[in-house]
Amino acid sequence: VYASTRLKGDGITIFRVGNKGTLTRVGAQLTGKHPRNFAITPNGNFLLVACRDDNSIQVYSRDKNTGLLKNTHQDIVLSHPVCVKFYPE
């Protein structure tokens, strides 16, 4: 499970869901300013984050086993992105 944090400590927090539904924090990934929205690519390999105040969508590779993220440094630059959606194939 992923959750974005804005304004103080901008980033994505990563949680694991336990057998009884409990959440355990397993990591965090700093992002650009004001991560407004994020989405996992349909193949599950990447997580894209709309960083509104950095004027970019940041692309992170995603470990499918741990959920941990790694910055690919292949940002998509555009003015004030607020949402990431994928069109179904």
JSON list of C-alpha atoms in Angstrom, two decimals:
[
{"chain": "A", "resi": 1, "resn": "VAL", "atom": "CA", "xyz": [0.00, 0.00, 0.00]},
{"chain": "A", "resi": 2, "resn": "TYR", "atom": "CA", "xyz": [1.30, 3.47, -0.88]},
{"chain": "A", "resi": 3, "resn": "ALA", "atom": "CA", "xyz": [0.37, 6.83, 0.62]},
{"chain": "A", "resi": 4, "resn": "SER", "atom": "CA", "xyz": [1.57, 10.29, -0.37]},
{"chain": "A", "resi": 5, "resn": "THR", "atom": "CA", "xyz": [2.66, 12.95, 2.11]},
{"chain": "A", "resi": 6, "resn": "ARG", "atom": "CA", "xyz": [2.50, 16.59, 1.10]},
{"chain": "A", "resi": 7, "resn": "LEU", "atom": "CA", "xyz": [3.83, 19.88, 2.46]},
{"chain": "A", "resi": 8, "resn": "LYS", "atom": "CA", "xyz": [5.94, 18.33, 5.23]},
{"chain": "A", "resi": 9, "resn": "GLY", "atom": "CA", "xyz": [8.32, 15.60, 4.14]},
{"chain": "A", "resi": 10, "resn": "ASP", "atom": "CA", "xyz": [7.04, 15.29, 0.57]},
{"chain": "A", "resi": 11, "resn": "GLY", "atom": "CA", "xyz": [7.14, 11.66, -0.48]},
{"chain": "A", "resi": 12, "resn": "ILE", "atom": "CA", "xyz": [5.54, 8.25, -0.75]},
{"chain": "A", "resi": 13, "resn": "THR", "atom": "CA", "xyz": [5.28, 5.99, 2.31]},
{"chain": "A", "resi": 14, "resn": "ILE", "atom": "CA", "xyz": [5.26, 2.25, 1.66]},
{"chain": "A", "resi": 15, "resn": "PHE", "atom": "CA", "xyz": [3.29, -0.22, 3.78]},
{"chain": "A", "resi": 16, "resn": "ARG", "atom": "CA", "xyz": [2.96, -4.01, 3.82]},
{"chain": "A", "resi": 17, "resn": "VAL", "atom": "CA", "xyz": [-0.44, -5.56, 4.57]},
{"chain": "A", "resi": 18, "resn": "GLY", "atom": "CA", "xyz": [-0.23, -8.32, 7.20]},
{"chain": "A", "resi": 19, "resn": "ASN", "atom": "CA", "xyz": [-2.29, -11.51, 7.33]},
{"chain": "A", "resi": 20, "resn": "LYS", "atom": "CA", "xyz": [-4.82, -9.86, 9.65]},
{"chain": "A", "resi": 21, "resn": "GLY", "atom": "CA", "xyz": [-5.00, -6.68, 7.56]},
{"chain": "A", "resi": 22, "resn": "THR", "atom": "CA", "xyz": [-2.62, -4.67, 9.71]},
{"chain": "A", "resi": 23, "resn": "LEU", "atom": "CA", "xyz": [-0.31, -2.19, 8.01]},
{"chain": "A", "resi": 24, "resn": "THR", "atom": "CA", "xyz": [3.42, -2.15, 8.66]},
{"chain": "A", "resi": 25, "resn": "ARG", "atom": "CA", "xyz": [5.59, 0.68, 7.36]},
{"chain": "A", "resi": 26, "resn": "VAL", "atom": "CA", "xyz": [8.39, -0.82, 5.28]},
{"chain": "A", "resi": 27, "resn": "GLY", "atom": "CA", "xyz": [9.90, 2.26, 3.69]},
{"chain": "A", "resi": 28, "resn": "ALA", "atom": "CA", "xyz": [9.59, 5.72, 2.25]},
{"chain": "A", "resi": 29, "resn": "GLN", "atom": "CA", "xyz": [10.65, 7.47, -0.94]},
{"chain": "A", "resi": 30, "resn": "LEU", "atom": "CA", "xyz": [11.27, 11.20, -1.07]},
{"chain": "A", "resi": 31, "resn": "THR", "atom": "CA", "xyz": [9.69, 12.89, -4.08]},
{"chain": "A", "resi": 32, "resn": "GLY", "atom": "CA", "xyz": [9.46, 16.32, -5.60]},
{"chain": "A", "resi": 33, "resn": "LYS", "atom": "CA", "xyz": [7.35, 19.06, -4.05]},
{"chain": "A", "resi": 34, "resn": "HIS", "atom": "CA", "xyz": [3.68, 18.36, -3.30]},
{"chain": "A", "resi": 35, "resn": "PRO", "atom": "CA", "xyz": [3.13, 14.80, -4.61]},
{"chain": "A", "resi": 36, "resn": "ARG", "atom": "CA", "xyz": [-0.52, 15.39, -5.50]},
{"chain": "A", "resi": 37, "resn": "ASN", "atom": "CA", "xyz": [-1.38, 12.00, -6.99]},
{"chain": "A", "resi": 38, "resn": "PHE", "atom": "CA", "xyz": [0.30, 8.76, -8.06]},
{"chain": "A", "resi": 39, "resn": "ALA", "atom": "CA", "xyz": [-0.48, 5.59, -10.00]},
{"chain": "A", "resi": 40, "resn": "ILE", "atom": "CA", "xyz": [1.08, 2.20, -10.67]},
{"chain": "A", "resi": 41, "resn": "THR", "atom": "CA", "xyz": [1.58, 1.33, -14.34]},
{"chain": "A", "resi": 42, "resn": "PRO", "atom": "CA", "xyz": [-0.69, -1.46, -15.63]},
{"chain": "A", "resi": 43, "resn": "ASN", "atom": "CA", "xyz": [2.27, -3.89, -15.75]},
{"chain": "A", "resi": 44, "resn": "GLY", "atom": "CA", "xyz": [3.09, -3.08, -12.10]},
{"chain": "A", "resi": 45, "resn": "ASN", "atom": "CA", "xyz": [6.72, -2.19, -12.84]},
{"chain": "A", "resi": 46, "resn": "PHE", "atom": "CA", "xyz": [6.58, 1.56, -12.19]},
{"chain": "A", "resi": 47, "resn": "LEU", "atom": "CA", "xyz": [4.91, 4.12, -9.96]},
{"chain": "A", "resi": 48, "resn": "LEU", "atom": "CA", "xyz": [4.42, 7.62, -11.40]},
{"chain": "A", "resi": 49, "resn": "VAL", "atom": "CA", "xyz": [4.04, 10.59, -9.07]},
{"chain": "A", "resi": 50, "resn": "ALA", "atom": "CA", "xyz": [2.50, 13.94, -10.06]},
{"chain": "A", "resi": 51, "resn": "CYS", "atom": "CA", "xyz": [4.68, 16.48, -8.21]},
{"chain": "A", "resi": 52, "resn": "ARG", "atom": "CA", "xyz": [2.55, 19.58, -8.65]},
{"chain": "A", "resi": 53, "resn": "ASP", "atom": "CA", "xyz": [4.93, 22.20, -7.30]},
{"chain": "A", "resi": 54, "resn": "ASP", "atom": "CA", "xyz": [7.97, 20.75, -9.12]},
{"chain": "A", "resi": 55, "resn": "ASN", "atom": "CA", "xyz": [6.19, 20.78, -12.50]},
{"chain": "A", "resi": 56, "resn": "SER", "atom": "CA", "xyz": [6.99, 17.14, -13.14]},
{"chain": "A", "resi": 57, "resn": "ILE", "atom": "CA", "xyz": [5.77, 13.58, -13.06]},
{"chain": "A", "resi": 58, "resn": "GLN", "atom": "CA", "xyz": [8.48, 11.50, -11.46]},
{"chain": "A", "resi": 59, "resn": "VAL", "atom": "CA", "xyz": [8.94, 7.88, -12.54]},
{"chain": "A", "resi": 60, "resn": "TYR", "atom": "CA", "xyz": [9.98, 5.24, -9.99]},
{"chain": "A", "resi": 61, "resn": "SER", "atom": "CA", "xyz": [10.76, 1.59, -10.68]},
{"chain": "A", "resi": 62, "resn": "ARG", "atom": "CA", "xyz": [8.89, -0.69, -8.31]},
{"chain": "A", "resi": 63, "resn": "ASP", "atom": "CA", "xyz": [10.03, -3.94, -6.70]},
{"chain": "A", "resi": 64, "resn": "LYS", "atom": "CA", "xyz": [6.93, -6.15, -6.94]},
{"chain": "A", "resi": 65, "resn": "ASN", "atom": "CA", "xyz": [8.00, -8.27, -3.94]},
{"chain": "A", "resi": 66, "resn": "THR", "atom": "CA", "xyz": [8.88, -5.55, -1.43]},
{"chain": "A", "resi": 67, "resn": "GLY", "atom": "CA", "xyz": [7.02, -2.57, -2.88]},
{"chain": "A", "resi": 68, "resn": "LEU", "atom": "CA", "xyz": [10.16, -0.45, -2.53]},
{"chain": "A", "resi": 69, "resn": "LEU", "atom": "CA", "xyz": [10.73, 2.31, -5.08]},
{"chain": "A", "resi": 70, "resn": "LYS", "atom": "CA", "xyz": [13.80, 3.57, -6.95]},
{"chain": "A", "resi": 71, "resn": "ASN", "atom": "CA", "xyz": [13.95, 6.89, -8.80]},
{"chain": "A", "resi": 72, "resn": "THR", "atom": "CA", "xyz": [14.62, 6.36, -12.53]},
{"chain": "A", "resi": 73, "resn": "HIS", "atom": "CA", "xyz": [15.46, 10.07, -12.98]},
{"chain": "A", "resi": 74, "resn": "GLN", "atom": "CA", "xyz": [13.32, 10.06, -16.15]},
{"chain": "A", "resi": 75, "resn": "ASP", "atom": "CA", "xyz": [10.93, 12.82, -15.11]},
{"chain": "A", "resi": 76, "resn": "ILE", "atom": "CA", "xyz": [8.16, 14.01, -17.39]},
{"chain": "A", "resi": 77, "resn": "VAL", "atom": "CA", "xyz": [8.20, 17.81, -17.30]},
{"chain": "A", "resi": 78, "resn": "LEU", "atom": "CA", "xyz": [4.87, 19.66, -17.50]},
{"chain": "A", "resi": 79, "resn": "SER", "atom": "CA", "xyz": [3.11, 22.50, -15.75]},
{"chain": "A", "resi": 80, "resn": "HIS", "atom": "CA", "xyz": [1.50, 21.69, -12.37]},
{"chain": "A", "resi": 81, "resn": "PRO", "atom": "CA", "xyz": [0.46, 18.03, -12.84]},
{"chain": "A", "resi": 82, "resn": "VAL", "atom": "CA", "xyz": [-2.22, 16.96, -10.36]},
{"chain": "A", "resi": 83, "resn": "CYS", "atom": "CA", "xyz": [-3.31, 13.50, -11.52]},
{"chain": "A", "resi": 84, "resn": "VAL", "atom": "CA", "xyz": [-1.88, 10.36, -13.14]},
{"chain": "A", "resi": 85, "resn": "LYS", "atom": "CA", "xyz": [-4.19, 7.96, -14.99]},
{"chain": "A", "resi": 86, "resn": "PHE", "atom": "CA", "xyz": [-3.59, 5.11, -17.42]},
{"chain": "A", "resi": 87, "resn": "TYR", "atom": "CA", "xyz": [-5.92, 4.40, -20.31]},
{"chain": "A", "resi": 88, "resn": "PRO", "atom": "CA", "xyz": [-6.92, 0.72, -20.31]},
{"chain": "A", "resi": 89, "resn": "GLU", "atom": "CA", "xyz": [-5.74, -1.28, -23.30]}
]
